[in-house]
PDB file of C-alpha atoms in Angstrom:
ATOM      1  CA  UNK A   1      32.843  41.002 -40.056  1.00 65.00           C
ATOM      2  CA  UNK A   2      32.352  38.391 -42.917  1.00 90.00           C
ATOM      3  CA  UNK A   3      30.829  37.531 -45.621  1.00 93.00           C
ATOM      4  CA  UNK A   4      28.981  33.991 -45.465  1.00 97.00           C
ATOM      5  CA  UNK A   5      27.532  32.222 -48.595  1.00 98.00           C
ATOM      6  CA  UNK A   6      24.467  30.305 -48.299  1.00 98.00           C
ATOM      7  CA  UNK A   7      23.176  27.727 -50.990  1.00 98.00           C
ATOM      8  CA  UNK A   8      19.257  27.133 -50.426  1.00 96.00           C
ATOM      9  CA  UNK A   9      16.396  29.365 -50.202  1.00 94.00           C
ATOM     10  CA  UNK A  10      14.179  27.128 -47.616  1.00 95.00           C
ATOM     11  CA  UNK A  11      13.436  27.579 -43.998  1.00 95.00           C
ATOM     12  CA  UNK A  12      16.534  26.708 -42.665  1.00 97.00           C
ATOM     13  CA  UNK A  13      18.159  28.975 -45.384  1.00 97.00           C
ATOM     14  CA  UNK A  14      15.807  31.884 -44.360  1.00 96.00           C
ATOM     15  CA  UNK A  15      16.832  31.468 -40.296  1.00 97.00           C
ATOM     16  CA  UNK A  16      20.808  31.272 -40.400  1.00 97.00           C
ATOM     17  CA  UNK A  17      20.616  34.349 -43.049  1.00 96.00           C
ATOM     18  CA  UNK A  18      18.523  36.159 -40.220  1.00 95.00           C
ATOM     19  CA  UNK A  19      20.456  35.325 -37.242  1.00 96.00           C
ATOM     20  CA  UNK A  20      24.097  36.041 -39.730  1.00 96.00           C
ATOM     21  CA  UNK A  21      22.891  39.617 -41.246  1.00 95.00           C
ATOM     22  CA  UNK A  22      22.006  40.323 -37.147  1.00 94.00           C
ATOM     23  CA  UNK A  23      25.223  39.266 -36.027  1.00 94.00           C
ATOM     24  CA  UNK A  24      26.738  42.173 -38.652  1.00 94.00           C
ATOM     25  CA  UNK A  25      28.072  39.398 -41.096  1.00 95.00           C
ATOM     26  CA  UNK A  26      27.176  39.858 -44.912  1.00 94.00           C
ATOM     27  CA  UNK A  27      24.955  36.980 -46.564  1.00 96.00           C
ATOM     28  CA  UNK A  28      25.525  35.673 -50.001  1.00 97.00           C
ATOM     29  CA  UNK A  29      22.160  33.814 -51.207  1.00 97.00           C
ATOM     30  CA  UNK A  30      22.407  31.566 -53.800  1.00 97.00           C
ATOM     31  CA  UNK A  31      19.628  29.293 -55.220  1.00 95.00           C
ATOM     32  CA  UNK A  32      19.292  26.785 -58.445  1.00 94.00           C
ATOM     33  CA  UNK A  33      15.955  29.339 -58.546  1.00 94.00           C
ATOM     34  CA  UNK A  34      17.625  32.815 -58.899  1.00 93.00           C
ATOM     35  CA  UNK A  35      13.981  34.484 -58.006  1.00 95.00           C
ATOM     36  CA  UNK A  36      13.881  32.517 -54.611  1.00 95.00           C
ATOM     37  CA  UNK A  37      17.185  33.673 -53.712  1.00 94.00           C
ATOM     38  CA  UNK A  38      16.080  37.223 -54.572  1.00 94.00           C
ATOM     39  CA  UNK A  39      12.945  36.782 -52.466  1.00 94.00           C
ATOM     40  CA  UNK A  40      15.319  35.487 -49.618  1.00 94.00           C
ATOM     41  CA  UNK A  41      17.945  38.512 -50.072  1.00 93.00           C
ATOM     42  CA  UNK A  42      15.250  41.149 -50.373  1.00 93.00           C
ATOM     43  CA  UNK A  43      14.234  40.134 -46.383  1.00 91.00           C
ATOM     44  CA  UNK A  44      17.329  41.543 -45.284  1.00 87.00           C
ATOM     45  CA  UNK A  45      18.177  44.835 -47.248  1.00 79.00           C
ATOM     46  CA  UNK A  46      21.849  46.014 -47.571  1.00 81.00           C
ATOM     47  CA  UNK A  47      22.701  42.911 -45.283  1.00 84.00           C
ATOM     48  CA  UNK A  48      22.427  40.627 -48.746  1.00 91.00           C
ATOM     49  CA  UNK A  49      23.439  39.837 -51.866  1.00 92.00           C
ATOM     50  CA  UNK A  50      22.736  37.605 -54.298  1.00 94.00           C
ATOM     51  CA  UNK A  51      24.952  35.221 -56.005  1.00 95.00           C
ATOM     52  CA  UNK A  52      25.155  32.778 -59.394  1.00 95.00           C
ATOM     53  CA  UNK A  53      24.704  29.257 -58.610  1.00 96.00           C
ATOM     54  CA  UNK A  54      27.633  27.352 -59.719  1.00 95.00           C
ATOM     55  CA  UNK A  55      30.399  29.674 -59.163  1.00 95.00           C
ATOM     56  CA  UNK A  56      32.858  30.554 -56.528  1.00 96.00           C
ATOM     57  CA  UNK A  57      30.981  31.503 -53.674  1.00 97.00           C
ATOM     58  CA  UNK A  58      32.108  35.099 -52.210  1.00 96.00           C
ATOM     59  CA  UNK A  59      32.402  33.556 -48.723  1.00 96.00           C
ATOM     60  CA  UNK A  60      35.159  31.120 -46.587  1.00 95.00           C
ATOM     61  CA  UNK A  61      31.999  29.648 -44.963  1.00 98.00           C
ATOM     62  CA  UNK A  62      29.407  28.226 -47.258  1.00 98.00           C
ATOM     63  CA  UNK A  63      26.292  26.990 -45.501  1.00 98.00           C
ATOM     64  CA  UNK A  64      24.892  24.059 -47.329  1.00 98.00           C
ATOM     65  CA  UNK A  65      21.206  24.580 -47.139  1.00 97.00           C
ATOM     66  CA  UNK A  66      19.500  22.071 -49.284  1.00 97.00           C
ATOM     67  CA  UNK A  67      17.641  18.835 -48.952  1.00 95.00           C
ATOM     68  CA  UNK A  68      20.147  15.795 -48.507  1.00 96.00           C
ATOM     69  CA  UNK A  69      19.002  14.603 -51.569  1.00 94.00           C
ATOM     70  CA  UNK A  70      20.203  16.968 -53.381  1.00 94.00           C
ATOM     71  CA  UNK A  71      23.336  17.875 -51.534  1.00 95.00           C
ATOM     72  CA  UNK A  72      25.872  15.924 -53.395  1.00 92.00           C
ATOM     73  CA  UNK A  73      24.885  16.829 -56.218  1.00 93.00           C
ATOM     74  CA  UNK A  74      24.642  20.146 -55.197  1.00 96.00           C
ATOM     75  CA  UNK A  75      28.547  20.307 -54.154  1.00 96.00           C
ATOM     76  CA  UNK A  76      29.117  18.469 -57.409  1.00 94.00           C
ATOM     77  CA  UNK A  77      28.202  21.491 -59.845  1.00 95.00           C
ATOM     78  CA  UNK A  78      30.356  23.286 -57.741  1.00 96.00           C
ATOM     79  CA  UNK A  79      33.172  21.601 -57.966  1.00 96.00           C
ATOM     80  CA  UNK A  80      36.641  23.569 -57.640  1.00 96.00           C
ATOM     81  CA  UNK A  81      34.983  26.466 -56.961  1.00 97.00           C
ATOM     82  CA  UNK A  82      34.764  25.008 -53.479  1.00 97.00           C
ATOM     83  CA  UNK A  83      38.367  24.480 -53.036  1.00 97.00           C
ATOM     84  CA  UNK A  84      39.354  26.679 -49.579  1.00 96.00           C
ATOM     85  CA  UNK A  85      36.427  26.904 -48.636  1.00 97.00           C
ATOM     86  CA  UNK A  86      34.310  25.637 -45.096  1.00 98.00           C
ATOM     87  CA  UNK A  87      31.425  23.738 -45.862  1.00 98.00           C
ATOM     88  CA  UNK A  88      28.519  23.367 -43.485  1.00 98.00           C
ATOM     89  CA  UNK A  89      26.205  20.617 -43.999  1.00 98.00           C
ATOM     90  CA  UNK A  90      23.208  20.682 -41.927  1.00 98.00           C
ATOM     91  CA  UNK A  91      21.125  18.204 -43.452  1.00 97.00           C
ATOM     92  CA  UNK A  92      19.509  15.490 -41.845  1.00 97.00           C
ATOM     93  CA  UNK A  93      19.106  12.191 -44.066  1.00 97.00           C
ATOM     94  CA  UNK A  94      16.112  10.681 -43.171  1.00 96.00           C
ATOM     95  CA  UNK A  95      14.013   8.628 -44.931  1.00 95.00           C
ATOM     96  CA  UNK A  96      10.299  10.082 -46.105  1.00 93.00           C
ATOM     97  CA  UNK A  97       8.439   7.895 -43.981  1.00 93.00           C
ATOM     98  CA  UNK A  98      11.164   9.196 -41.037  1.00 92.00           C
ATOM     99  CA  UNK A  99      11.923   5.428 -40.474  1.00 92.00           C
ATOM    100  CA  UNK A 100      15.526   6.164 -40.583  1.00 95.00           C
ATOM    101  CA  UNK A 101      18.814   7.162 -42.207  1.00 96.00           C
ATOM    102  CA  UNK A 102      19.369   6.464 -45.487  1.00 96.00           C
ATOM    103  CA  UNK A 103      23.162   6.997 -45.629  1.00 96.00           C
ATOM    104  CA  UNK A 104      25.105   4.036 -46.049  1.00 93.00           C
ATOM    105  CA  UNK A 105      25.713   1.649 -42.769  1.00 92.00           C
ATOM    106  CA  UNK A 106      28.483   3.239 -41.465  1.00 93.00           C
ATOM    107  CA  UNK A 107      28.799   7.004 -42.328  1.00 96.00           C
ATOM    108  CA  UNK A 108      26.742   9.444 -42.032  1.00 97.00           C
ATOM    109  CA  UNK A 109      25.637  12.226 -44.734  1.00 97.00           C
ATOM    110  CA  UNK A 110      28.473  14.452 -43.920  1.00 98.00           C
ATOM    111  CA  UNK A 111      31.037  12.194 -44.694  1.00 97.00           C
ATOM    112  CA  UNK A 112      29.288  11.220 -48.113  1.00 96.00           C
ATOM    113  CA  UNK A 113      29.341  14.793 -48.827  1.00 97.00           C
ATOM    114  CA  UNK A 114      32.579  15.053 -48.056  1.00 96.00           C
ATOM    115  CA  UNK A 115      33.322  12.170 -50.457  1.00 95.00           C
ATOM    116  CA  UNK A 116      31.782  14.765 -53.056  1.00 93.00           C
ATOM    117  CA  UNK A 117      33.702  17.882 -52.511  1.00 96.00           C
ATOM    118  CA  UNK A 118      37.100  18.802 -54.035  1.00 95.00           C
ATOM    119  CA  UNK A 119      40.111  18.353 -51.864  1.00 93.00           C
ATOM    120  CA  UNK A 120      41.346  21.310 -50.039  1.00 94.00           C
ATOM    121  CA  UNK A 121      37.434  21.856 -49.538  1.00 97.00           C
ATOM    122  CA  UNK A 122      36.562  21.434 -45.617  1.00 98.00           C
ATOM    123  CA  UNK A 123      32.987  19.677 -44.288  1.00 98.00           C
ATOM    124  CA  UNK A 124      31.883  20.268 -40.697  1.00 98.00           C
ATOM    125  CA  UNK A 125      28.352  18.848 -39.614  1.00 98.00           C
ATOM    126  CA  UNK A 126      26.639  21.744 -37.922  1.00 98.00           C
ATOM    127  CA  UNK A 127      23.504  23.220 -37.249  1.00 98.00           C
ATOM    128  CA  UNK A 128      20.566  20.003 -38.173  1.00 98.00           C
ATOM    129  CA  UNK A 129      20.255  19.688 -34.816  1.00 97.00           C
ATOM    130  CA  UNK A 130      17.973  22.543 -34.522  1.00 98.00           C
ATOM    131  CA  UNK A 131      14.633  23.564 -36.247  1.00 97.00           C
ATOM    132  CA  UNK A 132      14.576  26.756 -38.333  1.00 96.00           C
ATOM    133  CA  UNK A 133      11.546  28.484 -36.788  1.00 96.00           C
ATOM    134  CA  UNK A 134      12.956  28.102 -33.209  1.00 97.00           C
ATOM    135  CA  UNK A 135      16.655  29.072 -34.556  1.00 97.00           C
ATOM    136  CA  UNK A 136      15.035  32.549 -36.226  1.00 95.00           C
ATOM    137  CA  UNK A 137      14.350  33.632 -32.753  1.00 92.00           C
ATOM    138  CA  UNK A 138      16.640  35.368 -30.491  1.00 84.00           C
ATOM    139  CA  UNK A 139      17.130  32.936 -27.647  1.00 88.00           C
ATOM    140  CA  UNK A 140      20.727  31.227 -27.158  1.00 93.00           C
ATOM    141  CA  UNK A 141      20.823  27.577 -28.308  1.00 97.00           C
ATOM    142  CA  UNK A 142      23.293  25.490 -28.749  1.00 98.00           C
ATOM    143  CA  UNK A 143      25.218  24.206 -31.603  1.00 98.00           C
ATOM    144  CA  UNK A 144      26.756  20.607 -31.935  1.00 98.00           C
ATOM    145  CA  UNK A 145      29.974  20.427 -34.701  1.00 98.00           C
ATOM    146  CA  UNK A 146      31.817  17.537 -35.804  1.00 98.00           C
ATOM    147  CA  UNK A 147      34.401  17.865 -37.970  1.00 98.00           C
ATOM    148  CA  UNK A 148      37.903  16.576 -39.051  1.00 98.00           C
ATOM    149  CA  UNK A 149      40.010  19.755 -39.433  1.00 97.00           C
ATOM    150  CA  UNK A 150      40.686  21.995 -36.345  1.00 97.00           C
ATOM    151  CA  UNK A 151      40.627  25.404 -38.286  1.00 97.00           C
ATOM    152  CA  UNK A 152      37.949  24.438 -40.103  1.00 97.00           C
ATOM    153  CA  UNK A 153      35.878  23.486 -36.944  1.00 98.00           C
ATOM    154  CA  UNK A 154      37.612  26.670 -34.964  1.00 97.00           C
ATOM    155  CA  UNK A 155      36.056  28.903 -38.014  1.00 97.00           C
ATOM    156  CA  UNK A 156      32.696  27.445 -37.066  1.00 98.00           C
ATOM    157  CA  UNK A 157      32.832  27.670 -34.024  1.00 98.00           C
ATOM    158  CA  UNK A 158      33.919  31.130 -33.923  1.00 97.00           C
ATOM    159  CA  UNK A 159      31.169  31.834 -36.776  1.00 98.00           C
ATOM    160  CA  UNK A 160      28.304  30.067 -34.287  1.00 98.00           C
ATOM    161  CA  UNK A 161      29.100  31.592 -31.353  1.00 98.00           C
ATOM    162  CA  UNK A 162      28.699  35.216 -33.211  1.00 97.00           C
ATOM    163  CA  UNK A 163      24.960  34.264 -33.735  1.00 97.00           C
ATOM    164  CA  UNK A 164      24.700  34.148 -30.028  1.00 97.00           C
ATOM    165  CA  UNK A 165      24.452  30.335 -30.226  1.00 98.00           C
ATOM    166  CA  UNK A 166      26.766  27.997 -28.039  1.00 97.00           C
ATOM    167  CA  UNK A 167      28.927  25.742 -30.088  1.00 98.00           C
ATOM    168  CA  UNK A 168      29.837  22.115 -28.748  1.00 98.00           C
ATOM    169  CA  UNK A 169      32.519  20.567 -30.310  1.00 98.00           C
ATOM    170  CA  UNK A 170      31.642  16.733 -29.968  1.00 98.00           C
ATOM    171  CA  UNK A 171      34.334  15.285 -32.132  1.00 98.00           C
ATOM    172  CA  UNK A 172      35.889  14.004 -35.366  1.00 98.00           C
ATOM    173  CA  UNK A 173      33.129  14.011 -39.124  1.00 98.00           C
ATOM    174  CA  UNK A 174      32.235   9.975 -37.888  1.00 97.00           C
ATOM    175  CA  UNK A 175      30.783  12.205 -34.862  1.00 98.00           C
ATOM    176  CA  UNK A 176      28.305  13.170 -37.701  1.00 98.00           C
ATOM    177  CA  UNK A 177      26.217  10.066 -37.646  1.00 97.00           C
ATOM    178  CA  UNK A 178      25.467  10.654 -34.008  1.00 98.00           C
ATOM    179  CA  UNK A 179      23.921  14.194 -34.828  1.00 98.00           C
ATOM    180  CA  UNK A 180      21.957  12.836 -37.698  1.00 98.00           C
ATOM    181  CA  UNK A 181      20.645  10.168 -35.498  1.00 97.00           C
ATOM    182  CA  UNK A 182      19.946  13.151 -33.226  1.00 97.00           C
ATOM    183  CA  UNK A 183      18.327  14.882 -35.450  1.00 97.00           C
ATOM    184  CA  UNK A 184      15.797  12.114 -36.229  1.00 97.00           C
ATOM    185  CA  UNK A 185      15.326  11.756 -32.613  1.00 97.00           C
ATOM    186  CA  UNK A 186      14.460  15.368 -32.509  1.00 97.00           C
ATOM    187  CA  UNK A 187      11.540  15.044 -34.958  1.00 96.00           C
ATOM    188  CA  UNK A 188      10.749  11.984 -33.311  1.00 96.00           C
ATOM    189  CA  UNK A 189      10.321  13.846 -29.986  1.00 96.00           C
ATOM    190  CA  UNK A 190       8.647  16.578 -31.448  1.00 96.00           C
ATOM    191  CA  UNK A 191       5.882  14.333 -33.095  1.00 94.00           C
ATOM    192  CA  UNK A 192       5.515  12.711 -29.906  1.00 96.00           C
ATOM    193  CA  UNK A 193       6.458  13.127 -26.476  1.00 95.00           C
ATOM    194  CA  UNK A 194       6.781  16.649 -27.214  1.00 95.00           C
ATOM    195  CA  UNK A 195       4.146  17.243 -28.706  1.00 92.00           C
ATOM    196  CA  UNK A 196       5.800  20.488 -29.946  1.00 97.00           C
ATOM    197  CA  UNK A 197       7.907  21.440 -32.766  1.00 96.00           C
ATOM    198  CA  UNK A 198       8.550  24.555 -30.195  1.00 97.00           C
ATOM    199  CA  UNK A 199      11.825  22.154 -28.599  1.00 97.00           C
ATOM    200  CA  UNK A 200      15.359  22.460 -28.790  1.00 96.00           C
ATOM    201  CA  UNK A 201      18.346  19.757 -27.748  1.00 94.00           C
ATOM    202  CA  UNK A 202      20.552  21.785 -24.997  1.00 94.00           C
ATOM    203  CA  UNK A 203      23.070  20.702 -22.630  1.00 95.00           C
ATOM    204  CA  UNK A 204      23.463  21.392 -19.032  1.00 93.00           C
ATOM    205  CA  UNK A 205      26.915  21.779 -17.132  1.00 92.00           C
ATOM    206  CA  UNK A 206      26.693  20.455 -13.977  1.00 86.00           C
TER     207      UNK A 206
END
């Protein structure tokens, strides 16, 4: 199959490794914390390996797998090295006391971390709609993308569907605000009318 590269060592990190070393892919951990990317790669054997922070990752599809706060920054210290590649942010930007976004009025965190990467480098909004623990089990959710580049979105796609997930294209990076505004309704739901993290955001074809 592939190889994908995924920066983080959280949660999230921990359930798109398991579902990508499942779906035969290879997973490249990296981690500002070398010994929490170790601790992520050792979970899945000969399906990992483990690579330096700050240099080119080994995979076309790098999974962005770090708080929002720190995802510019994050894509900063890479810098060229990210040139080629597909970049999947699934971060949601929402403020601590989950009162909103705090990405400018207007755009979304996607499209500010697009603002960060190198040109030739390729963001596509993916994945925040879901929560890790129900992700790292084996049932078939669906995916929403947004993204500006076809390939780059057809990649994903392709790359989601593998994980036995169903990808929904729903538009252009701007689409990107909607899915972080999702996203906060998600936790919103979950903390109320839910009353369950146990919930996930699918759509039904008539």
């Amino acid at each position: 199959m592939s190889t994908i590269s995924i920066i983080g060592s959280g949660g999230m990190a921990a359930a798109i490794a398991g579902r990508t070393v499942k779906a035969g892919h290879t997973v490249e951990v990296v981690s500002r914390d070398p010994a929490k990317a170790q601790a992520l790669a050792d979970q899945f054997a000969a399906g990992s390996s483990i690579g330096m922070y700050g240099a080119a990752p080994a995979g076309d599809i790098v999974i962005l797998a770090v708080p929002y706060a720190s995802a510019a920054s994050v894509v900063a210290d890479y810098g060229d090295a990210l040139v080629g590649k597909v970049i999947i942010d699934i971060t949601n930007p929402v403020a601590p006391d989950l009162s909103g976004l705090v990405t400018p009025h207007g755009s979304s965190g996607a499209q500010e971390i697009a603002r960060s990467a190198p040109a030739g480098a390729h963001v596509v909004k993916a994945f925040n709609t879901l929560f890790g623990h129900v992700l790292a089990r084996d049932g078939r959710l669906d995916a929403f993308i947004a993204a500006d580049d076809p390939q780059a979105k057809a990649r994903v796609s392709a790359f989601i569907a593998s994980l036995g997930l169903r990808p929904f294209d729903v538009g252009g990076l701007y689409m990107a605000q909607t899915l972080e505004a999702l996203g906060l309704l998600m936790i919103g739901l979950a903390r109320n009318g839910a009353g369950t993290w146990d919930i996930a955001m699918n759509v039904d074809i008539g």
